[in-house]
PDB file of C-alpha atoms in Angstrom:
ATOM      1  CA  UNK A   1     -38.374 -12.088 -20.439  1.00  0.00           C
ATOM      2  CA  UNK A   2     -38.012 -12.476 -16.844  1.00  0.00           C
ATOM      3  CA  UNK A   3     -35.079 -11.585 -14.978  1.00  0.00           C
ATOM      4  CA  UNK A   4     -33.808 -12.908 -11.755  1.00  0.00           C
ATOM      5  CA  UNK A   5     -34.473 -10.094  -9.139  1.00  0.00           C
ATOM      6  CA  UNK A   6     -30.894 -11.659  -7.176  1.00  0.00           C
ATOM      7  CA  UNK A   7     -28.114 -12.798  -8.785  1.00  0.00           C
ATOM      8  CA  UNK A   8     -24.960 -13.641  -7.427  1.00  0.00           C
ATOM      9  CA  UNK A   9     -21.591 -12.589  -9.055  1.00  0.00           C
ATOM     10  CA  UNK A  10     -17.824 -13.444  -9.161  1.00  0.00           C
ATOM     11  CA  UNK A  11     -15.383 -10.172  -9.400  1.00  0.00           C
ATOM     12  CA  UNK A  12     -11.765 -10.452 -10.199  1.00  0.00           C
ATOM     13  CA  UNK A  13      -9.899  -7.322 -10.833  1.00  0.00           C
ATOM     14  CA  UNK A  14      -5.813  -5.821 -10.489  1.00  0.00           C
ATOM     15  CA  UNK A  15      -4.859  -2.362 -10.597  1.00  0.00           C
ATOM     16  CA  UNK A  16      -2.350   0.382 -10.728  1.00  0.00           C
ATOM     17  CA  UNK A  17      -2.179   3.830  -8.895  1.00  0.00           C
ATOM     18  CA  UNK A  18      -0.621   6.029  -6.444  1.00  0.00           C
ATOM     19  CA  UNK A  19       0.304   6.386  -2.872  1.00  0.00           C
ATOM     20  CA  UNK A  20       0.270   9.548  -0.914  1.00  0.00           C
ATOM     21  CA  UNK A  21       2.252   9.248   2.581  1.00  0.00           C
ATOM     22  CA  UNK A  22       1.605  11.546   5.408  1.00  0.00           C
ATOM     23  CA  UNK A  23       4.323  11.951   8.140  1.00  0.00           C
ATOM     24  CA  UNK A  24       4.394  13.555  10.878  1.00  0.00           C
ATOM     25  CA  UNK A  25       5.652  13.668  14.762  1.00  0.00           C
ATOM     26  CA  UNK A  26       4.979  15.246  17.739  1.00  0.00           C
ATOM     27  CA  UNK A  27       8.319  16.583  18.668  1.00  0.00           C
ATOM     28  CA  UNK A  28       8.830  19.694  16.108  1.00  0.00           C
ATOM     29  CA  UNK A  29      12.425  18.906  16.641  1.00  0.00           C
ATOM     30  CA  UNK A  30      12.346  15.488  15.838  1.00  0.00           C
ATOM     31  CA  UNK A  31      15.149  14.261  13.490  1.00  0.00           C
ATOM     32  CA  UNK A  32      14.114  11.089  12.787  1.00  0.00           C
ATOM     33  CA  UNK A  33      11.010  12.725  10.730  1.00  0.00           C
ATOM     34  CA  UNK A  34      13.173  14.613   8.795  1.00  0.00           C
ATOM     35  CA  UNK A  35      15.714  11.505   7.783  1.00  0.00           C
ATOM     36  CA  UNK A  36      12.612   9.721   6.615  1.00  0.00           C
ATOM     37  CA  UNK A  37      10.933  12.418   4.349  1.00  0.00           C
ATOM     38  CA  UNK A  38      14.564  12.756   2.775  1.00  0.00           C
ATOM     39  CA  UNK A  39      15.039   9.399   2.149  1.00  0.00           C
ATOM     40  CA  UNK A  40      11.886   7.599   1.452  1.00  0.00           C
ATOM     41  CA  UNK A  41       9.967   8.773  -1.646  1.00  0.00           C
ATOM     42  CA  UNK A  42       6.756   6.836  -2.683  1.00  0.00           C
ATOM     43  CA  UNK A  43       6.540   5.098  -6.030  1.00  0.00           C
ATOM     44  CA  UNK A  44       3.713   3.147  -7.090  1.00  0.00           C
ATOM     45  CA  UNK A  45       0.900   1.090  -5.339  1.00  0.00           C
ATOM     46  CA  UNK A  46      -0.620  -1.916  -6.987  1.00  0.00           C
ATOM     47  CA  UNK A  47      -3.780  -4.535  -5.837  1.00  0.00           C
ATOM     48  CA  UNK A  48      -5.295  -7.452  -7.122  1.00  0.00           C
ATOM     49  CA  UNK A  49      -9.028  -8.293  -5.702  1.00  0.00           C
ATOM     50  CA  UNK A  50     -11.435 -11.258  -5.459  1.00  0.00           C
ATOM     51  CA  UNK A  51     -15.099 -10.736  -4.543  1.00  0.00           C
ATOM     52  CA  UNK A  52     -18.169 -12.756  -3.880  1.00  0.00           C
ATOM     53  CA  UNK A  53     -21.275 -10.562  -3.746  1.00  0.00           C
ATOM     54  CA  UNK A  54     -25.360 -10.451  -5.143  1.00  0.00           C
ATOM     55  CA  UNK A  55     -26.673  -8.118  -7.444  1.00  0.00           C
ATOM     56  CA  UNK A  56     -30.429  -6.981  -6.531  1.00  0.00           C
ATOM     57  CA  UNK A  57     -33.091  -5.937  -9.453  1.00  0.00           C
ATOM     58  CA  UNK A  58     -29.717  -4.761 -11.022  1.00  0.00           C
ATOM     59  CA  UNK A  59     -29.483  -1.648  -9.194  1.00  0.00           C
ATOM     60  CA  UNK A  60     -27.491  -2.892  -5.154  1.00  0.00           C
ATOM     61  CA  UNK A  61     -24.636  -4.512  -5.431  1.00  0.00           C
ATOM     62  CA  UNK A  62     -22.683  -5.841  -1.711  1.00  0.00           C
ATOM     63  CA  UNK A  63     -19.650  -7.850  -2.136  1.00  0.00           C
ATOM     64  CA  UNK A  64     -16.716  -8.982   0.215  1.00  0.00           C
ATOM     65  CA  UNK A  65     -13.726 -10.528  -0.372  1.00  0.00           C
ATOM     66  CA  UNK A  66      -9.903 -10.481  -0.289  1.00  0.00           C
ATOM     67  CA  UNK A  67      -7.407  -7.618  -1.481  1.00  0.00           C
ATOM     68  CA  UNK A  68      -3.680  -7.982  -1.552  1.00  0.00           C
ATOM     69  CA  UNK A  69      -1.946  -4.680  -2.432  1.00  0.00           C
ATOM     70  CA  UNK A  70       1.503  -3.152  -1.733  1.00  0.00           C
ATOM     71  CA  UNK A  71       3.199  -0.034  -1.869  1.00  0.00           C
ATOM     72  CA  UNK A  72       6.102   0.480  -3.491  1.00  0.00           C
ATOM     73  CA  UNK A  73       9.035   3.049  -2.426  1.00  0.00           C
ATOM     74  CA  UNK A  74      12.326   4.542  -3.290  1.00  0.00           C
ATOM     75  CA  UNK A  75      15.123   4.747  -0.342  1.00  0.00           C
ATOM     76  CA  UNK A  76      18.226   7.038  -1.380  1.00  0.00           C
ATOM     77  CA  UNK A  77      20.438   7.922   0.857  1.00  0.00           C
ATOM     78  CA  UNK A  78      24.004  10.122   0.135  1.00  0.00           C
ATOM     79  CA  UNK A  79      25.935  11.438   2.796  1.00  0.00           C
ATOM     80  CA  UNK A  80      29.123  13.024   1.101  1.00  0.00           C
ATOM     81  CA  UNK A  81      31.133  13.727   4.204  1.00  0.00           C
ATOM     82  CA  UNK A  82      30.504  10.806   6.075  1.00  0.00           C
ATOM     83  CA  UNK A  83      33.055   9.220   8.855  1.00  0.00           C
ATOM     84  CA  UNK A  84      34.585   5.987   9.935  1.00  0.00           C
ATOM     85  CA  UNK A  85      37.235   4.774  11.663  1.00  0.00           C
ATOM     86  CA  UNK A  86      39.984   2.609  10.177  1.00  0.00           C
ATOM     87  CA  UNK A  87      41.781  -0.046  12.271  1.00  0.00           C
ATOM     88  CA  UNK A  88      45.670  -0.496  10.711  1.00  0.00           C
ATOM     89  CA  UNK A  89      46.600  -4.441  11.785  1.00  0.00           C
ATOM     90  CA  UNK A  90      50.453  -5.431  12.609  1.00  0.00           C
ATOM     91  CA  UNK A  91      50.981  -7.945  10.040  1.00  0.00           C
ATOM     92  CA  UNK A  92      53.224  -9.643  12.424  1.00  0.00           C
ATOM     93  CA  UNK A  93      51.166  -9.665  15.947  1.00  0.00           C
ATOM     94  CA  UNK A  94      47.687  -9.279  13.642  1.00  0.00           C
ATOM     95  CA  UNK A  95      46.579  -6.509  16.767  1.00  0.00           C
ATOM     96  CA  UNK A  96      45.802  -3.090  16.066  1.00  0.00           C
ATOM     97  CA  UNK A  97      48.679  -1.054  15.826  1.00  0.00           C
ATOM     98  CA  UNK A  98      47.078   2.546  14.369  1.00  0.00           C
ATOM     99  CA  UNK A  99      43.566   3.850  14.048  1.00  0.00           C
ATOM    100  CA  UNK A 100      42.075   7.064  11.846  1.00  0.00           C
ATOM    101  CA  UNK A 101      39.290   8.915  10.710  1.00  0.00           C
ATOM    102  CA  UNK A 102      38.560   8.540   7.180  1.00  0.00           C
ATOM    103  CA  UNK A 103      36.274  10.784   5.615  1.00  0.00           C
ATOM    104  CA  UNK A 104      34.463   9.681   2.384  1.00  0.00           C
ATOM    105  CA  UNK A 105      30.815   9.233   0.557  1.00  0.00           C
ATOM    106  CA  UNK A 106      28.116   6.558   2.037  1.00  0.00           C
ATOM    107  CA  UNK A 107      25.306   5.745  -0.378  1.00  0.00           C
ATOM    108  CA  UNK A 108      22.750   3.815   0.756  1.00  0.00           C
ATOM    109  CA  UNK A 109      19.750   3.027  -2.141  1.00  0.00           C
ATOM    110  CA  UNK A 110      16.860  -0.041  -2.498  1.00  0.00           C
ATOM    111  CA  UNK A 111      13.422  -0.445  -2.845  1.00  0.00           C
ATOM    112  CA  UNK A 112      11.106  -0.117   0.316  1.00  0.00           C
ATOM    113  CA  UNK A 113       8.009  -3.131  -0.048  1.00  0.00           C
ATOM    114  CA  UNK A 114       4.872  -2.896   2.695  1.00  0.00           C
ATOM    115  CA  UNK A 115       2.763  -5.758   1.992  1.00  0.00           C
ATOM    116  CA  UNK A 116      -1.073  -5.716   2.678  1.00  0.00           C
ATOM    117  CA  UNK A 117      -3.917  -8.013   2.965  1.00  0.00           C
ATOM    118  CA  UNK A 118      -7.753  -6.401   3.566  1.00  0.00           C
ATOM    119  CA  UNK A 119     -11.038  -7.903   3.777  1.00  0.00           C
ATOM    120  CA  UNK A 120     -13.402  -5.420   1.988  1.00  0.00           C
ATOM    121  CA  UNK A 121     -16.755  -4.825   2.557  1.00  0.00           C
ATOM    122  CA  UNK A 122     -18.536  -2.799  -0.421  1.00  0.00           C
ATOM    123  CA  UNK A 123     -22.178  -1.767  -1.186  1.00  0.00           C
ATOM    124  CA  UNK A 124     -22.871  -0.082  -4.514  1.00  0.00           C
ATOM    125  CA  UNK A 125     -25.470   1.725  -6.490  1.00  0.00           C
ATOM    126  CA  UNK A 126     -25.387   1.387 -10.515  1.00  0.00           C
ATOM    127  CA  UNK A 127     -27.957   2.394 -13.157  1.00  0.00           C
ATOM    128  CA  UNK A 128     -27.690   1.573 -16.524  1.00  0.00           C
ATOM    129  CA  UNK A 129     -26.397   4.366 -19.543  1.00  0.00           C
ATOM    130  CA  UNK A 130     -26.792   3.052 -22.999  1.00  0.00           C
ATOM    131  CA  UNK A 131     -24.345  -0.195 -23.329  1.00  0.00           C
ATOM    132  CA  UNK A 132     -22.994   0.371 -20.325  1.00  0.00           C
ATOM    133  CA  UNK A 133     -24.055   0.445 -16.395  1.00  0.00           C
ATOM    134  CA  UNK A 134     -22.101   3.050 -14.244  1.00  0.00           C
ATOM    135  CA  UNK A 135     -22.297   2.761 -10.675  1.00  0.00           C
ATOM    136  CA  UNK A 136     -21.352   3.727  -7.406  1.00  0.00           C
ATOM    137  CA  UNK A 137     -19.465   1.880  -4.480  1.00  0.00           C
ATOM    138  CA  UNK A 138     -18.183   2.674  -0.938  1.00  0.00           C
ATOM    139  CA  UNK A 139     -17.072   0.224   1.612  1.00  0.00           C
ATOM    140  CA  UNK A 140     -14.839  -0.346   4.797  1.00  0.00           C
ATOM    141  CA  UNK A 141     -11.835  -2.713   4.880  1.00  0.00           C
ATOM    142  CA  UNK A 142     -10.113  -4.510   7.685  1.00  0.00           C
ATOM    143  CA  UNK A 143      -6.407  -5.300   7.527  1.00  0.00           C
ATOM    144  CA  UNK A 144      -5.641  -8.192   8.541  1.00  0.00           C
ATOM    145  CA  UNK A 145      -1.833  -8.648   7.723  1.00  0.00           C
ATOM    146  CA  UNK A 146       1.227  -5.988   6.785  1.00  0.00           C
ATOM    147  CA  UNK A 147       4.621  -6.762   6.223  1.00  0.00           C
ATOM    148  CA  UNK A 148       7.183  -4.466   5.571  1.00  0.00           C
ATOM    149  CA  UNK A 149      10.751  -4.734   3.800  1.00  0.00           C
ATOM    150  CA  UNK A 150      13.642  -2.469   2.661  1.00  0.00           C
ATOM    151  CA  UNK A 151      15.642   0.140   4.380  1.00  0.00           C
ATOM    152  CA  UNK A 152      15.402   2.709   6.857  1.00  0.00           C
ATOM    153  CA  UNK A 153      17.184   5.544   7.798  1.00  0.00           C
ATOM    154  CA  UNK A 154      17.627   5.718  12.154  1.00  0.00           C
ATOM    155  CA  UNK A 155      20.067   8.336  12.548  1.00  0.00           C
ATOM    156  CA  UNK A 156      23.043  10.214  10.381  1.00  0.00           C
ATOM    157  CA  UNK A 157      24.428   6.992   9.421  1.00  0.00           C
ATOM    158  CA  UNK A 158      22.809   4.651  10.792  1.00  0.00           C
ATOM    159  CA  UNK A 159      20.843   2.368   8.020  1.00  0.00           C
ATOM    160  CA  UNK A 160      19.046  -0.769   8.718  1.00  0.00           C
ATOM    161  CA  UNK A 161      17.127  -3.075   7.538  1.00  0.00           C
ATOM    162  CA  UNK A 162      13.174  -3.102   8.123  1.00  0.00           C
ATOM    163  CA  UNK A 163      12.802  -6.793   8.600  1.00  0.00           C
ATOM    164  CA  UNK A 164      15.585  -6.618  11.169  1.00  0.00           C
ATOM    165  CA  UNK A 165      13.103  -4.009  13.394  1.00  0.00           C
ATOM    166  CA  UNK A 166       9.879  -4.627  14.628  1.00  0.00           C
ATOM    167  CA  UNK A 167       8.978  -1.587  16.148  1.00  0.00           C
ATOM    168  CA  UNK A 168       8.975   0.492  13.131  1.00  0.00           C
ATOM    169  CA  UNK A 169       5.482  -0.741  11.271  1.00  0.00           C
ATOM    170  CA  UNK A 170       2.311  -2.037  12.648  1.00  0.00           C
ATOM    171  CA  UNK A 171       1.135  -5.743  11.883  1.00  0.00           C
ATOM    172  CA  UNK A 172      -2.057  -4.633  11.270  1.00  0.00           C
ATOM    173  CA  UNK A 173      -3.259  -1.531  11.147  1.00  0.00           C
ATOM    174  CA  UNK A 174      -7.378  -1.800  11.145  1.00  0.00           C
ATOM    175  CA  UNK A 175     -10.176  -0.144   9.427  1.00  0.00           C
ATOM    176  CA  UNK A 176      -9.730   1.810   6.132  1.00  0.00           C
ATOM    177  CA  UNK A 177     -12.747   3.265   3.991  1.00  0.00           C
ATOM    178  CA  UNK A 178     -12.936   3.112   0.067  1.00  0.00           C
ATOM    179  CA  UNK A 179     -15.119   5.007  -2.450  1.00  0.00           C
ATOM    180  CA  UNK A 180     -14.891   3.888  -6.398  1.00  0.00           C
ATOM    181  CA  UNK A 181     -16.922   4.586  -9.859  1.00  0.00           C
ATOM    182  CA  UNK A 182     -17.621   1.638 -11.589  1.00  0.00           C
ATOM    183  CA  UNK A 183     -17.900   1.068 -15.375  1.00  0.00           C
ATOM    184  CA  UNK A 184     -19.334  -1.848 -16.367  1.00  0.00           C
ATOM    185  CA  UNK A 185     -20.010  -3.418 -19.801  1.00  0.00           C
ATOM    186  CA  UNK A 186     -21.354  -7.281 -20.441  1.00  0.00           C
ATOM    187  CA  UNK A 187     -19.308  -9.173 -22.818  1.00  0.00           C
ATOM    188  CA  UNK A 188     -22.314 -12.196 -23.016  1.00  0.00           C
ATOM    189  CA  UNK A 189     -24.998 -12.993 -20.812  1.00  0.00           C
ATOM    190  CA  UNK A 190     -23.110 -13.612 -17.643  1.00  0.00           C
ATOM    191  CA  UNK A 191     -19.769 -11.871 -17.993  1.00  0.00           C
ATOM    192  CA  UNK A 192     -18.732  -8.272 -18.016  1.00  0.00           C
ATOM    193  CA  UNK A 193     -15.904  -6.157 -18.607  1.00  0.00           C
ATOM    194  CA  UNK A 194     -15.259  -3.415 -15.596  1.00  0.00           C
ATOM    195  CA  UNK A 195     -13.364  -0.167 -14.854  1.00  0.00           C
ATOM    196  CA  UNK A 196     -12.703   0.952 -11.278  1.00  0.00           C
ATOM    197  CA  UNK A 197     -11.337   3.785 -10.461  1.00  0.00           C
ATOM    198  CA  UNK A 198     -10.768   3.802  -6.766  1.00  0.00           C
ATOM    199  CA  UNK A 199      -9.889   5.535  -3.294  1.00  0.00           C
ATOM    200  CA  UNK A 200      -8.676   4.297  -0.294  1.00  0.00           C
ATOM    201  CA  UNK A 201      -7.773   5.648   2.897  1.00  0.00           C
ATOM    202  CA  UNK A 202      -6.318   4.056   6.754  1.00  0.00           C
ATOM    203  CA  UNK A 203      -7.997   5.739   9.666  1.00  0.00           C
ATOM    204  CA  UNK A 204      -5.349   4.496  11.960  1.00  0.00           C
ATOM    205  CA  UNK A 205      -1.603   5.187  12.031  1.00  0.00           C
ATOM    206  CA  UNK A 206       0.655   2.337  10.544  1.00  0.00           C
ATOM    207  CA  UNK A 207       3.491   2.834  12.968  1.00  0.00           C
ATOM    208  CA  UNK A 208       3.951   1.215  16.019  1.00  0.00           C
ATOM    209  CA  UNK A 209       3.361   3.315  19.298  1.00  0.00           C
ATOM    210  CA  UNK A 210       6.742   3.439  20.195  1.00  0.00           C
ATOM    211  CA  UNK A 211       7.498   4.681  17.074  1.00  0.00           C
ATOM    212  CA  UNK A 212       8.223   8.419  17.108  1.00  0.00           C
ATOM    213  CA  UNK A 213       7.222   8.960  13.717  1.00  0.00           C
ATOM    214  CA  UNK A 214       3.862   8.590  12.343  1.00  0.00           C
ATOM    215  CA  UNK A 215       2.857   7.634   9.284  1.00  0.00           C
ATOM    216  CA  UNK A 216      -0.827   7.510   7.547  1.00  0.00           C
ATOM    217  CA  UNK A 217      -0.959   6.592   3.578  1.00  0.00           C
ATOM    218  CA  UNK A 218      -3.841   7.074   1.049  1.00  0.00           C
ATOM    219  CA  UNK A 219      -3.944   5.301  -2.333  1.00  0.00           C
ATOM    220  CA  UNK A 220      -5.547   6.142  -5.503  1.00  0.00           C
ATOM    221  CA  UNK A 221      -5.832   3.489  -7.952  1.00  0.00           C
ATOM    222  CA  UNK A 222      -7.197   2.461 -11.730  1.00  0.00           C
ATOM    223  CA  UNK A 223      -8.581  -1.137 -11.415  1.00  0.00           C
ATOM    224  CA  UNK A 224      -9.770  -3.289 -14.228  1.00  0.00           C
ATOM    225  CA  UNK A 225     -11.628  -6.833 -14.383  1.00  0.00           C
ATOM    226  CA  UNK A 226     -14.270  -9.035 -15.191  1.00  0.00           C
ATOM    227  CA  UNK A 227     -17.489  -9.836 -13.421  1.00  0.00           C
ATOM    228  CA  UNK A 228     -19.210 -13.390 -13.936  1.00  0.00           C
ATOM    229  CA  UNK A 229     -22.723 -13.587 -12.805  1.00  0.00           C
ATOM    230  CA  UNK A 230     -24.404 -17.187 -11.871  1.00  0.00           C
TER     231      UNK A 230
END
């Protein structure tokens, strides 16, 4: 039987996995690194993909498409001897007639979001095992959009709201590079079930230049999907 030497495909495929954050700053003294890495705590990543690409004698794939994916984090913040000052009104005049210190617990806790959106770029090598083809993929991403939401922590404190700054994250950060094993099963003629167990790094830093912390995050991920071929 004679087999098309090019085909071209459909890929859809959502996953699960893990962030790793790097931090860092160039000021060894620099407090604002050491609020962050108290505070934030990384969670969970997930991604959902779409890709148009061509599969050649069955062997090449290349594919590009969209990728949304976002990172999920943990702020928690507890200072138990935290200060503010209490204003005592006159009832009658309604001025201040007294102010204090009051000493007490702040707690500050939500759920830090950074939103992304990549074009990917893959090429990959697969050769067939049995019922199933394994392969091979490594590509390079471009960001083209990141949003960020949730809570940060500035100074003893001092706790404010990520959409309220802008010169905390990037809003886009560039080039990343992924690397992924592919396992790859056909359910009928033209569709297949796939596993895709995947890496991703950011060569650039997300924060702004102004900002005096940096911040670089990796994310390893489980992907599974489906594959229709035309």
């Amino acid at each position: 039987m004679h087999k098309k030497k090019i085909r071209n495909f459909v890929e859809i495929n959502a996953g699960i996995g893990k962030p790793f954050k790097h931090m860092s700053s160039s000021n060894l003294e620099n407090s604002a690194l050491n609020f962050r890495k108290e505070t934030e705590k990384p969670l969970y990543s997930w991604n959902s993909n779409i890709l148009i690409g061509f599969d050649f004698m069955q062997t090449w794939t290349i594919a590009a498409g969209l990728e949304w994916s976002e990172i999920i984090e943990k702020f928690n913040y507890t200072n138990g001897k935290a200060t503010r000052i209490e204003v005592k009104i006159d009832p009658s005049t309604q001025q201040p007639s007294d102010t204090s210190l009051v000493r007490g617990t702040l707690s500050e806790r939500g759920q830090n979001t950074l939103s992304l959106l990549n074009i990917p770029l893959n090429i990959g090598y697969q050769k067939k095992l049995g019922s199933w083809k394994v392969g091979l993929e490594a590509g390079l991403g471009l960001n083209v959009r990141l949003k960020s939401s949730g809570k940060i922590l500035l100074a003893e404190q001092d706790v404010k709201s990520l959409a309220d700054l802008n010169y905390i994250y990037k809003t886009k950060i560039g080039l990343s590079a992924g690397l992924a094993i592919s396992f790859e099963r056909h359910l009928s003629k033209h569709v297949s079930f796939m596993i895709k167990p995947q890496y991703i790094t950011y060569f650039s830093d997300w924060s702004q230049n102004s900002n005096p912390v940096s911040v670089y995050y990796d994310m390893l991920s489980l992907n599974v999907g489906i594959k229709h071929y035309f």
